[in-house]
Short mmCIF file of C-alpha atoms in Angstrom, two decimals:
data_model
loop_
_atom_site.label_atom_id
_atom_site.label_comp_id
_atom_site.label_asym_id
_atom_site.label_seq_id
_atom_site.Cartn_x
_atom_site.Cartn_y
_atom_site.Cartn_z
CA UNK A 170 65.86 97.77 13.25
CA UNK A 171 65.09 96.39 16.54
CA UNK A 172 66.34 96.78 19.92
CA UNK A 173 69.63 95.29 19.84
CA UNK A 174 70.53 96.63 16.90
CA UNK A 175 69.99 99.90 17.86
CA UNK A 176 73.17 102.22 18.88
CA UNK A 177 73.45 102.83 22.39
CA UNK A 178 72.18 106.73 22.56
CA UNK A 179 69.20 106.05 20.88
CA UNK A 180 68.54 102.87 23.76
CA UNK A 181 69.45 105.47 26.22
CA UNK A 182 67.27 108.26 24.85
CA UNK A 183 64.36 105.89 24.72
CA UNK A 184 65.14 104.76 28.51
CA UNK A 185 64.80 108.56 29.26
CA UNK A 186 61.80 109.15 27.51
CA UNK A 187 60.22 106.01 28.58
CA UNK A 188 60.41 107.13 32.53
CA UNK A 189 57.18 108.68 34.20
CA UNK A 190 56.12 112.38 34.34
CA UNK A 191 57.15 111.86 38.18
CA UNK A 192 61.10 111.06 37.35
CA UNK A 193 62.82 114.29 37.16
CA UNK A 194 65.40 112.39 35.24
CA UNK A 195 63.19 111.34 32.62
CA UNK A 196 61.98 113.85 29.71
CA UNK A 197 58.63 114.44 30.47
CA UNK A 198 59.06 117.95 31.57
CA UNK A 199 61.15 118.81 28.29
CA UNK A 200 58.86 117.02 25.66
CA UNK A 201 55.63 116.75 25.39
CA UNK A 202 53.29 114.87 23.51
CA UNK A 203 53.81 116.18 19.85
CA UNK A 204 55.96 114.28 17.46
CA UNK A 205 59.68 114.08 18.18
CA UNK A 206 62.61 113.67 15.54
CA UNK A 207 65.90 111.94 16.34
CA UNK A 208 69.06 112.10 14.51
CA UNK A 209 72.34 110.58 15.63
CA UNK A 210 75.71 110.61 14.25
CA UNK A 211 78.89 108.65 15.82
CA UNK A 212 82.28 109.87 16.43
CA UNK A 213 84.91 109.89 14.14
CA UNK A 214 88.65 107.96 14.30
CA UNK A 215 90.96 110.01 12.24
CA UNK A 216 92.90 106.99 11.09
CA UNK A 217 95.40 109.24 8.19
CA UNK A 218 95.35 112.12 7.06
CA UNK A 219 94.57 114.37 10.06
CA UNK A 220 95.31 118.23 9.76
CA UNK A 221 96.40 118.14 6.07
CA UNK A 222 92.58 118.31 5.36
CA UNK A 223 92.91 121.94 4.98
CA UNK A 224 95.70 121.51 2.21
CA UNK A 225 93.58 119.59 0.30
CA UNK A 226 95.33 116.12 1.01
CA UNK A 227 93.71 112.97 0.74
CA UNK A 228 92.23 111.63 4.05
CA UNK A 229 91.29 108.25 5.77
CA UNK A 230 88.46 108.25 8.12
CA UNK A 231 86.86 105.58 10.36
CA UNK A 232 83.41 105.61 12.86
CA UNK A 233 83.30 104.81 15.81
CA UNK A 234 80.56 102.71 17.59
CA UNK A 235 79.49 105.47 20.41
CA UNK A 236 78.04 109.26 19.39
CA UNK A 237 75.72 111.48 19.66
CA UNK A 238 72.33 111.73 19.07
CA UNK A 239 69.98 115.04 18.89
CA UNK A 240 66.25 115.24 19.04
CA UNK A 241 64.08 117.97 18.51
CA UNK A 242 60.25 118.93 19.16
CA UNK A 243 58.69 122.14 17.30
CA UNK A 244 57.40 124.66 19.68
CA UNK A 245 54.77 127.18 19.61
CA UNK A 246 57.02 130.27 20.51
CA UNK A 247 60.33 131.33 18.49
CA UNK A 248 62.70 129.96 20.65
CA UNK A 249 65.68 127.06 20.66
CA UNK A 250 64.94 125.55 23.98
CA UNK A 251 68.76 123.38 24.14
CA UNK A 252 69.31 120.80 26.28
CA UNK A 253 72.57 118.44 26.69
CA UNK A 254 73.39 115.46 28.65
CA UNK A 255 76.45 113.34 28.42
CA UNK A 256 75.34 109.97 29.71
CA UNK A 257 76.71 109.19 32.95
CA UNK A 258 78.90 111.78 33.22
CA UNK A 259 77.51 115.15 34.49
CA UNK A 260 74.48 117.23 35.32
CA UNK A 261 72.40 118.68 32.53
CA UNK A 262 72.83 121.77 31.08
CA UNK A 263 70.54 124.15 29.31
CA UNK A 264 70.28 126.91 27.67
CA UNK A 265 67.61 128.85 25.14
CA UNK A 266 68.63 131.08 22.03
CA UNK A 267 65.19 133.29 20.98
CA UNK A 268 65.50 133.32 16.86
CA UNK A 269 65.22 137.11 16.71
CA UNK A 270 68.48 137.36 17.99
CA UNK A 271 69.72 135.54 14.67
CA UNK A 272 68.17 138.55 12.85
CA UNK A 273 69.22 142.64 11.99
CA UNK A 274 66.41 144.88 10.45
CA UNK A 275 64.09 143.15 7.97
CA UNK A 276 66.66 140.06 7.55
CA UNK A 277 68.83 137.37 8.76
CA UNK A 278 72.05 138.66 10.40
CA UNK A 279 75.73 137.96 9.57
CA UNK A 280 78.18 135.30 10.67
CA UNK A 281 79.90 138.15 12.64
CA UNK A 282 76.85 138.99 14.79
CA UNK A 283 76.00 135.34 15.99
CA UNK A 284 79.42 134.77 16.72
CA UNK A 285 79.59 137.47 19.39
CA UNK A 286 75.96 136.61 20.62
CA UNK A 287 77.30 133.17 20.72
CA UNK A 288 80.76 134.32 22.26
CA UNK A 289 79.27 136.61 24.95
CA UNK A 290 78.61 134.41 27.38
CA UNK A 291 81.29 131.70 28.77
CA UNK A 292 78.51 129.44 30.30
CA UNK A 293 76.25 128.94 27.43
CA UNK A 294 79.22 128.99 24.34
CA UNK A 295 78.50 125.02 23.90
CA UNK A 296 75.25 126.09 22.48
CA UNK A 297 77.22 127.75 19.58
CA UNK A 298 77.74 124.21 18.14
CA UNK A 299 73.82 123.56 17.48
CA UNK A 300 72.76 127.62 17.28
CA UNK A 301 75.41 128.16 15.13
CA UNK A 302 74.70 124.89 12.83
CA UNK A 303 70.86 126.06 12.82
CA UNK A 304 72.02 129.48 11.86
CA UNK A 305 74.34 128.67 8.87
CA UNK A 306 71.64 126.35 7.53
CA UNK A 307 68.97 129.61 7.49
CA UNK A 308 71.81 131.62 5.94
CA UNK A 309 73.58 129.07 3.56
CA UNK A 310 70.25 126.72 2.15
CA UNK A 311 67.49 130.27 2.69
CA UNK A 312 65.36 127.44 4.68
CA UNK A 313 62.57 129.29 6.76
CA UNK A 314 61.94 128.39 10.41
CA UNK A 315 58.35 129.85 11.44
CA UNK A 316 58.98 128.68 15.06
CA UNK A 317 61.32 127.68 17.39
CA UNK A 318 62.44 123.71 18.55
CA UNK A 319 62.92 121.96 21.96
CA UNK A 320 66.23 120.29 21.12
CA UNK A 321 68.20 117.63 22.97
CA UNK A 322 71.87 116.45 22.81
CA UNK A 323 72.44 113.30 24.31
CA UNK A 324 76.22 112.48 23.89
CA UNK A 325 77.94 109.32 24.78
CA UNK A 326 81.19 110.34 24.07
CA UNK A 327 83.71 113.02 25.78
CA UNK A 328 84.32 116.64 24.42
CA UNK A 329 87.62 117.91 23.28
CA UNK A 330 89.47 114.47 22.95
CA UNK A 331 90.22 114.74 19.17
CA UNK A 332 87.20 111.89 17.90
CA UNK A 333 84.94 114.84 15.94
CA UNK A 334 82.49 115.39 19.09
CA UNK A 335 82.05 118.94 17.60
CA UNK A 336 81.05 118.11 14.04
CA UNK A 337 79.06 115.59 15.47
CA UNK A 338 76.80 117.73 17.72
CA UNK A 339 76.89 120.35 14.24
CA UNK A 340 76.02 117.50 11.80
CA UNK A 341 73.46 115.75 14.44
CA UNK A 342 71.77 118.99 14.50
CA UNK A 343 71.59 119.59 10.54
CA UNK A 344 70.34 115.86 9.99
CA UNK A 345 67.49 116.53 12.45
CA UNK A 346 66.69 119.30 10.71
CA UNK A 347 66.95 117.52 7.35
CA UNK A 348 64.58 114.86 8.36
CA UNK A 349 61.99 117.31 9.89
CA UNK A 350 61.94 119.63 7.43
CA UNK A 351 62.13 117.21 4.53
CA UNK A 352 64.85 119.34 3.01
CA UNK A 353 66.33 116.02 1.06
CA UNK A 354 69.98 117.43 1.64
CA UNK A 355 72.52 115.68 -0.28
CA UNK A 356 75.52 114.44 2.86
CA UNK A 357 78.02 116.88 1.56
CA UNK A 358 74.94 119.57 1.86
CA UNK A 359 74.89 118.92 5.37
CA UNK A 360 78.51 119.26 5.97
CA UNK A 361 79.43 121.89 4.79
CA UNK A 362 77.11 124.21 6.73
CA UNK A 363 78.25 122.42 9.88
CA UNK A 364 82.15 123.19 8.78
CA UNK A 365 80.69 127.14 8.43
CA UNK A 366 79.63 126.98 11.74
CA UNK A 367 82.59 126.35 13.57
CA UNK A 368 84.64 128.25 11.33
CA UNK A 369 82.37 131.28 11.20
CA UNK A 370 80.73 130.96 14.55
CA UNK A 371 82.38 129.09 16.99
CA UNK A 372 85.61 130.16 15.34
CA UNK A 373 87.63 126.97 14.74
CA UNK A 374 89.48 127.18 11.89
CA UNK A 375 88.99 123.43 10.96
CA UNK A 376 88.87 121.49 7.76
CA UNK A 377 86.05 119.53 5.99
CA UNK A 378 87.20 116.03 7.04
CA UNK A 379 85.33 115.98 10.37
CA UNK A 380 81.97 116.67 9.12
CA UNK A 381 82.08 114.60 6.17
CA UNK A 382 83.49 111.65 7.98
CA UNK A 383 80.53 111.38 10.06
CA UNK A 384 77.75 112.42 7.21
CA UNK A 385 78.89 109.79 4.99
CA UNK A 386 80.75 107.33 7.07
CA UNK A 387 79.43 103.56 6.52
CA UNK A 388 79.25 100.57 9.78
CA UNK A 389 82.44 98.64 9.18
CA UNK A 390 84.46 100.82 6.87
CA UNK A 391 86.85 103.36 6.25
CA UNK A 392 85.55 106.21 4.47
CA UNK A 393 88.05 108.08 1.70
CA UNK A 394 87.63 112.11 1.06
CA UNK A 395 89.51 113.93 -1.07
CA UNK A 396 89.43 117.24 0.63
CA UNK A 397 89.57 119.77 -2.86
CA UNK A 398 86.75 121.03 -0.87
CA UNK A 399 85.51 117.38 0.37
CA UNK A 400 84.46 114.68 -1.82
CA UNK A 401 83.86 110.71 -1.18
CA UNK A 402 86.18 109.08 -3.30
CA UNK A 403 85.11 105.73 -1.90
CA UNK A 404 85.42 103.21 0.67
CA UNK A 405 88.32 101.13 1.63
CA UNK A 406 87.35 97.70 3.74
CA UNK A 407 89.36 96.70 6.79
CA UNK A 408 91.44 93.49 5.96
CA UNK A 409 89.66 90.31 7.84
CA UNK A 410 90.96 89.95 11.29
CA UNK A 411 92.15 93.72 11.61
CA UNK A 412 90.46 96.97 13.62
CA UNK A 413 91.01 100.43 15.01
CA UNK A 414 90.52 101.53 17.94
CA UNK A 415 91.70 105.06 19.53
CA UNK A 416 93.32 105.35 23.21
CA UNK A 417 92.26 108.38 25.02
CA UNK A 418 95.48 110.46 26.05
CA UNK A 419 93.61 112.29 28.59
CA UNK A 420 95.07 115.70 27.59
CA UNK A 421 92.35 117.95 26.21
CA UNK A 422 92.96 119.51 23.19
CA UNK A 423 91.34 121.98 20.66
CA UNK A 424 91.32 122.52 16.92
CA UNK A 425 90.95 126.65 18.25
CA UNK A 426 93.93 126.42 20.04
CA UNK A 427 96.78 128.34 19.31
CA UNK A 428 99.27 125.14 18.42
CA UNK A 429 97.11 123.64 15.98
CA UNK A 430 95.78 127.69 14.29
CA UNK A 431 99.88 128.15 13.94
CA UNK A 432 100.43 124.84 12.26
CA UNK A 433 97.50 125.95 9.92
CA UNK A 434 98.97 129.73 8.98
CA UNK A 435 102.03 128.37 8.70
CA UNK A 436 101.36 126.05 6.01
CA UNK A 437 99.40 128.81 4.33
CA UNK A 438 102.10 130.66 4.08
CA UNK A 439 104.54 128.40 3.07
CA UNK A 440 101.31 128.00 0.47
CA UNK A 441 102.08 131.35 -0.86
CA UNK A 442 105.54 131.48 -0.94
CA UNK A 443 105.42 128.84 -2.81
CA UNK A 444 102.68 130.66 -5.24
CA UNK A 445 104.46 133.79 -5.24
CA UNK A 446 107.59 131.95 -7.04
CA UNK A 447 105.48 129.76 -9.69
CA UNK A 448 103.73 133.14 -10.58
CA UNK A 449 107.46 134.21 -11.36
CA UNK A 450 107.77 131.70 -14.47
CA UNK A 451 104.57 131.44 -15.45
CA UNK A 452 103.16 128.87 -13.62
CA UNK A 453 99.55 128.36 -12.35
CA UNK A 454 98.95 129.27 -8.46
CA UNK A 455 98.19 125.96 -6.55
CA UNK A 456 94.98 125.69 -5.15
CA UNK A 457 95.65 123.68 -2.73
CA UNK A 458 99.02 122.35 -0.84
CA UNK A 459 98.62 118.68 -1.52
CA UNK A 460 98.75 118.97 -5.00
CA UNK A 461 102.09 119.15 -4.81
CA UNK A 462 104.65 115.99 -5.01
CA UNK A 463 106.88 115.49 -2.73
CA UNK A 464 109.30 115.25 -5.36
CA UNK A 465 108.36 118.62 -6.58
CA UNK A 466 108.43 120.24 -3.15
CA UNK A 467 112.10 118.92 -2.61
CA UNK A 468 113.40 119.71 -6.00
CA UNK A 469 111.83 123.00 -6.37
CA UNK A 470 110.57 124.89 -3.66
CA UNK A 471 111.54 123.25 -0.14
CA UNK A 472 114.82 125.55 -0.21
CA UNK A 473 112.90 128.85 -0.58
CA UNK A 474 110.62 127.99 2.65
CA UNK A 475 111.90 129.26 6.06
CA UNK A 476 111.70 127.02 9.47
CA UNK A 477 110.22 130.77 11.16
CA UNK A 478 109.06 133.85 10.20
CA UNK A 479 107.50 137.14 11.83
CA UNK A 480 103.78 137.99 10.97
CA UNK A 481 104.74 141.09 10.52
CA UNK A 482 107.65 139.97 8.18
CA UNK A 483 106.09 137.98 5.91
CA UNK A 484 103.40 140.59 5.34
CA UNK A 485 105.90 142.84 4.47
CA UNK A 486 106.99 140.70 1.78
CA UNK A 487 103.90 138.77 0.49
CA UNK A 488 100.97 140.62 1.63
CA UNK A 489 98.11 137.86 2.93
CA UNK A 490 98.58 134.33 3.49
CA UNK A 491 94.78 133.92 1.57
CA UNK A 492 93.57 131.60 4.49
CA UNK A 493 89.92 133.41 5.11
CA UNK A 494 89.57 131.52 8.20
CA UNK A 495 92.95 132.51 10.25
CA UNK A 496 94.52 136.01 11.00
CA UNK A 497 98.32 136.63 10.87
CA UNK A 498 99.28 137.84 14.00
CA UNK A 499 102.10 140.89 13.50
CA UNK A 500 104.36 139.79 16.74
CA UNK A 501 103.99 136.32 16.58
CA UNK A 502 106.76 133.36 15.26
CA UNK A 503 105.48 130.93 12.55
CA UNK A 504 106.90 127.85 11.63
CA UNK A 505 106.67 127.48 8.10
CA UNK A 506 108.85 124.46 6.33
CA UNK A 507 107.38 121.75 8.94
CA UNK A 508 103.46 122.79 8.36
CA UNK A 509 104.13 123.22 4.81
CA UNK A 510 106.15 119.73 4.23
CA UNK A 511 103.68 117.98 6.42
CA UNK A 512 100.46 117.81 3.79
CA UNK A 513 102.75 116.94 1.33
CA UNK A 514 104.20 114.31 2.63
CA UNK A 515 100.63 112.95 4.20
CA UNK A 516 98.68 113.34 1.20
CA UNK A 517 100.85 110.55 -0.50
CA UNK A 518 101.44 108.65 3.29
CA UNK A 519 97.37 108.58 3.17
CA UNK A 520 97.21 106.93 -0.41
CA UNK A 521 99.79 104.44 0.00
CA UNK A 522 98.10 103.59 3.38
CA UNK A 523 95.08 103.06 1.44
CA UNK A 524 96.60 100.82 -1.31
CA UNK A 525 98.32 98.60 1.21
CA UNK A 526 95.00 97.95 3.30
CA UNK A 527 93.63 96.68 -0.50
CA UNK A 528 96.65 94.20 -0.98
CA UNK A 529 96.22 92.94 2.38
CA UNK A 530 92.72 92.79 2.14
CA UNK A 531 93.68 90.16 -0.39
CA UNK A 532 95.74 87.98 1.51
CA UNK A 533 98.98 90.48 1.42
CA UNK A 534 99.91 90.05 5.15
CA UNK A 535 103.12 91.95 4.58
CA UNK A 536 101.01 95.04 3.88
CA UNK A 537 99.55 95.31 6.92
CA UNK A 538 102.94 96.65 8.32
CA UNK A 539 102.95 98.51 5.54
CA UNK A 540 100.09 100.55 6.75
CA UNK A 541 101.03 100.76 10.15
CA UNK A 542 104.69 102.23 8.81
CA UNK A 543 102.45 105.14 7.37
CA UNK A 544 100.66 105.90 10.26
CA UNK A 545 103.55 105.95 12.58
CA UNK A 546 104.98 108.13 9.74
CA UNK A 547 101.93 110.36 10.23
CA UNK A 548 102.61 110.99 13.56
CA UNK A 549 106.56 111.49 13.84
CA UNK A 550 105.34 114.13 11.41
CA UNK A 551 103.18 115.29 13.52
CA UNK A 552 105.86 115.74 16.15
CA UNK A 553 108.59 117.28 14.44
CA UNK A 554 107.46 119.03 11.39
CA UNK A 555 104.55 120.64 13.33
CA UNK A 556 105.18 120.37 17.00
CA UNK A 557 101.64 119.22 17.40
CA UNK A 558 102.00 116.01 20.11
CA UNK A 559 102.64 115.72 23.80
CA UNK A 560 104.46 113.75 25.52
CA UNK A 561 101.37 111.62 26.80
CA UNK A 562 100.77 110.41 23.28
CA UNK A 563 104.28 109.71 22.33
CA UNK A 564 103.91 107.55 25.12
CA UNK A 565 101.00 105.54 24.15
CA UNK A 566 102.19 105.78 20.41
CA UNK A 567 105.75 104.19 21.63
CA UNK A 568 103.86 101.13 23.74
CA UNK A 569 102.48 100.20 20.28
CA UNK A 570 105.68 100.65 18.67
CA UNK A 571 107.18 98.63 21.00
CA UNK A 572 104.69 95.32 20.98
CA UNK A 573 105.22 95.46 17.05
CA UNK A 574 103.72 93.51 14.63
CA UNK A 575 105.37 90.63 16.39
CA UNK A 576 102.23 90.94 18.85
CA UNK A 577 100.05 91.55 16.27
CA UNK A 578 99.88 95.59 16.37
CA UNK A 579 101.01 97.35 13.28
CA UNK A 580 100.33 100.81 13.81
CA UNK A 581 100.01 104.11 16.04
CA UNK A 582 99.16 108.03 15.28
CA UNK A 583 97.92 111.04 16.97
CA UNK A 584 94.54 112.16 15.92
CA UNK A 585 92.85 115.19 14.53
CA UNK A 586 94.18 118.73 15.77
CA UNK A 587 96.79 117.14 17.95
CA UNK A 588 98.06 118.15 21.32
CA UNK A 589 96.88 115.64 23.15
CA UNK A 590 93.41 114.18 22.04
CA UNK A 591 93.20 110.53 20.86
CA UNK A 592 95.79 107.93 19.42
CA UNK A 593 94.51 105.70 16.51
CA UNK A 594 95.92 101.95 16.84
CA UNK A 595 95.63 99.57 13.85
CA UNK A 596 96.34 95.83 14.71
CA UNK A 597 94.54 92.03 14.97
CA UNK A 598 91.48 92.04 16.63
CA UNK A 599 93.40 89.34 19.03
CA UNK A 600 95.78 92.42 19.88
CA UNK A 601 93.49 95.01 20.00
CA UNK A 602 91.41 92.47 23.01
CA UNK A 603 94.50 91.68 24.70
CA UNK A 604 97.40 94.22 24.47
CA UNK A 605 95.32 97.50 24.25
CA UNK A 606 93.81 97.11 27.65
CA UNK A 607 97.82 96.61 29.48
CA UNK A 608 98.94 99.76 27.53
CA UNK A 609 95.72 101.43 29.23
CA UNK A 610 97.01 100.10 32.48
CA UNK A 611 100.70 100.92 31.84
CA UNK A 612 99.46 104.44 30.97
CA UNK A 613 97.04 105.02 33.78
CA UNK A 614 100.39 104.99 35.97
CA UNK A 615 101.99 107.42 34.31
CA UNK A 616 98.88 109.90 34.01
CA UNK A 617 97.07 108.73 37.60
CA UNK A 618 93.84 107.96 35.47
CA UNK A 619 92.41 105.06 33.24
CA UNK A 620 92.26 106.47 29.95
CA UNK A 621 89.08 105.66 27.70
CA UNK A 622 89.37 103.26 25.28
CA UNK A 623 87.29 104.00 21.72
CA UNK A 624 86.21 101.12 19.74
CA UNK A 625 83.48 99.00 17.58
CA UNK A 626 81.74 101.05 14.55
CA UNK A 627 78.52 102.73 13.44
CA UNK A 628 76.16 104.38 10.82
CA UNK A 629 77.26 107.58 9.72
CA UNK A 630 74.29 110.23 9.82
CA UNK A 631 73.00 109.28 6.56
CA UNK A 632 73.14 105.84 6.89
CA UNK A 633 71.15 105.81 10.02
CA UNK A 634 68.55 108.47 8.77
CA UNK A 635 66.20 109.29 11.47
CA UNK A 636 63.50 108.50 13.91
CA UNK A 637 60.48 109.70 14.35
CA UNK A 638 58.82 109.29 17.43
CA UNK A 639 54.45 109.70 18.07
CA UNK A 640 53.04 109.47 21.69
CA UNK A 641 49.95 107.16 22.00
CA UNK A 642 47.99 105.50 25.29
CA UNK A 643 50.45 102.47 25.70
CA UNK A 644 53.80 105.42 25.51
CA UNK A 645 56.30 106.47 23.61
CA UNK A 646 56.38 104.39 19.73
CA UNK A 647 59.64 105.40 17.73
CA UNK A 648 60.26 103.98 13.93
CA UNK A 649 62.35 104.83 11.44
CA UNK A 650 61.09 108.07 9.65
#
C-alpha cells in the first residue's frame, strides 16, 4: 500500500510522528522508540435499517472514506496512558486509567464497577470508549495484559453526529489489540465486546449494527447484517453511476439520550405484549421483533398495542419488558404502537431496498427510485411512528425530496439514533457533485453554519488490518503487520 493509497489518518498520524523531538505537536514526547501498532476503522453511513437493529431487523450499512485510527505502544508500568486528537479541530486531550482499578480482590471486576470509575468524572468519560473496550475484552475473551499501553486516538471525523464515531473508537481499540496481541479474533469477535462496552460501560443501550458495520465493512460496498445477534449475510454493490453520501444536520445527538432509550423500551414492550398473547394459544415467544410480518402484525396483534402507556402500568400488567440493557421508568409515558410497528415495517423496507439496488445494478433504472422510496419510507417512520427527527433534518431530507429523481437524487433518511445526527442521500454521482453542495448552502442559512458533508469509502477494520511501525536511524518505517 503506498502513500496515496493510504487513508487520510494514517497520512496524518505519520506526519505527526514524522516531526522532531523539538515540535511539541509532533509525538515524540508520547512515543518512544519501541514498536508501535496502528489500527484504523472508518465511520459508518447507516443507509437502512437504523434503530430496528435491536429488533433483530435486517440492516444496510455503508463506510465512509474518513475515521479513526488508534495506535498503541506497550509500557513498562500498568497504566493506559490515552491520548486523543481530532485533526484540525481542537486541543488534545489526555487522560490515564492505572489497570488495578479494573480489578476487586484477587480478580477482574464487574461491568458495574468500571462503569462508575468510568462515570465519575465528567472530564475524562470519553476515555470510557477505549477503557471500557479494553476492559470487556479482559472480561469477555480472559486475555491477560501484564502491562499497561500508550494509546492514541486520532479521529478525523466529528463526535455525536450519528456516523458510528463511538463504535469506531471501541472497535479501533479492539483491532489494535487484536493485531498486538495476535489474538486472531474472528470480526464478529471484535464487535461484540465493543457493543458490551457501551452498553455495559458507557451505558448506551445500542444495537450490534454499528460495530459490525465497521469490523466487516468492505471499500466500495454496502455491507448486509442480519441483526439475530449480528451476522454478515453478504454484500450488496452500488449500481454504476450511484453513491451515498450523509449531510451533517448539525444537531448533536446521542444513542443515550432519552428520545432514542424511549423508542427502544417502547418497542420492547410492545415486544411483550405481543409475547404475552401468543403464549395464550400456544404459540412460541418471538425472539426478536422483526420476525414478525407486517401482515401478521396488522392482522393479529397491532390492535392489542397501545400508542402510550405508564411504566408503572405496564409493570403492573406484564411484569418486565426483558430488555437487559434499558430500565422502565415507573412515572414516565411510553409510546408503544409507533416503536413497535417501526422494525416491522423496516426489516422488510431494508430487504426490498436491497433487492432493488440488485435489479438496478443490472440495468433496472426504475429501481433506483425504488430504493430511494424505501429510504424516504425509513425516515417518515422515523418521524411519526417514533418521534425520533428534528426539524433540521426534515429539512435537508425535504431538499432531496424536492430535486427528485428528475435531478438525479433518489433518496433521503435520518441516520442511526436520530434526533438530529446525519442524513443519508442516495443519488448519481453527477447529483451528489452538483446538487449536494447548494442544499449545504441552502441549509447553512437556515442553521447559520456550513454543515459537513460525508462522502467517498474505506476498509473496514479487518480489511485494513494493521500497521506496525519500528524506529531505525533514517526515522519512523511503518508496513503492514
Amino acid at each position: 500500500m503506498n502513500v496515496e493509497q493510504l487513508p487520510f489518518e494514517v497520512q496524518e498520524f505519520d506526519r505527526l510522528l514524522a516531526k522532531p523531538n523539538s515540535d511539541p505537536t509532533g509525538l515524540a514526547g508520547f512515543f518512544n522508540s519501541g514498536e508501535v501498532w496502528v489500527g484504523r476503522v472508518p465511520a459508518r453511513l447507516d443507509v437502512m435499517g437504523g434503530i430496528a437493529d435491536y429488533s433483530g431487523a435486517n440492516v444496510c450499512e455503508a463506510v465512509l472514506g474518513r475515521g479513526m485510527l488508534m495506535a498503541l505502544q506497550a509500557r513498562t508500568d500498568s497504566t493506559l496512558r490515552i491520548r486523543s486528537i481530532q485533526v484540525g479541530r481542537a486541543l488534545p486531550v489526555e487522560t490515564r486509567i492505572p489497570l488495578s482499578y479494573f480489578n476487586t480482590g484477587d480478580g477482574l471486576g464487574s461491568y458495574t464497577q468500571v462503569k462508575e470509575l468510568c462515570h465519575a468524572n465528567p472530564l475524562a468519560f470519553w476515555a470510557a470508549y477505549i477503557g471500557g473496550s479494553i476492559f470487556t475484552l479482559l472480561k469477555e475473551e480472559s486475555v491477560k495484559i501484564p502491562y499497561g499501553f500508550s494509546m492514541l486516538l486520532l479521529s478525523a471525523v466529528p463526535m455525536n453526529v450519528g456516523i458510528g464515531s463511538s463504535a469506531a473508537v471501541e472497535i479501533g481499540t479492539l483491532a489494535c489489540l487484536n493485531a498486538y496481541l495476535g489474538l486472531s479474533l474472528s470480526a464478529k469477535r471484535i464487535a461484540e465486546p465493543g457493543q458490551m462496552a457501551e452498553n455495559h460501560i458507557v451505558g448506551a443501550p445500542c444495537g450490534i449494527m454499528d460495530q459490525i458495520a465497521i469490523t466487516s465493512g468492505r471499500k466500495g460496498k454496502l455491507t448486509h447484517i442480519l441483526c439475530r445477534p449480528g451476522n454478515v449475510m453478504g454484500e450488496v454493490e452500488i449500481p454504476p453511476g450511484t453513491g451515498f453520501v450523509g449531510i451533517n444536520s448539525m444537531v448533536r445527538h446521542s444513542v443515550g439520550a432519552s428520545p432514542y432509550t424511549d423508542t427502544r423500551i417502547g418497542a420492547f414492550i410492545g415486544k411483550k405484549i405481543i409475547n404475552d398473547n401468543r403464549a395464550l394459544t400456544g404459540g412460541a415467544p418471538l425472539s426478536y421483533l422483526a420476525e414478525l410480518s407486517v401482515a401478521e402484525l396488522n392482522g393479529k396483534f397491532a390492535k392489542l398495542l397501545p400508542a402510550t402507556i405508564i411504566g408503572s402500568e405496564f409493570v403492573k400488567q406484564h411484569r418486565t419488558h426483558g430488555d437487559p440493557v434499558t430500565t422502565i421508568q415507573p412515572d414516565a409515558e411510553y409510546r408503544v404502537a409507533g416503536p413497535t410497528r417501526h422494525p416491522v415495517e423496516e426489516n422488510e423496507r431494508v430487504l426490498k431496498f436491497i433487492d432493488a439496488l440488485r435489479c438496478a445494478h443490472e440495468g433496472d433504472g426504475k429501481s433506483l427510485v425504488t430504493a430511494g422510496e424505501m429510504m424516504y419510507g425509513a425516515h417518515d417512520s422515523y418521524k411519526n411512528n417514533c418521534n425520533l427527527s428534528v426539524e433540521e433534518v426534515d429539512f435537508l431530507v425535504d431538499a432531496v425530496r424536492k430535486r427528485g429523481p428528475a435531478s438525479g437524487l433518489y433518496g433521503a433518511k435520518i441516520t442511526g439514533g436520530g434526533t438530529g445526527g446525519t442524513v443519508a442521500v442516495f443519488g448519481t454521482l453527477d447529483a451528489l457533485r452538483d446538487e449536494i453542495p447548494q442544499i449545504a448552502t441552502e441549509y447553512s442559512r437556515r442553521v447559520g453554519v456550513m454543515p459537513d458533508v460525508f462522502e467517498g469509502t474505506s476498509s473496514g477494520a479487518m480489511e485494513f488490518g494493521a500497521r506496525r511501525y519500528t524506529f531505525a536511524a533514517n526515522g519512523w518505517r511503518g508496513a503492514q503487520g
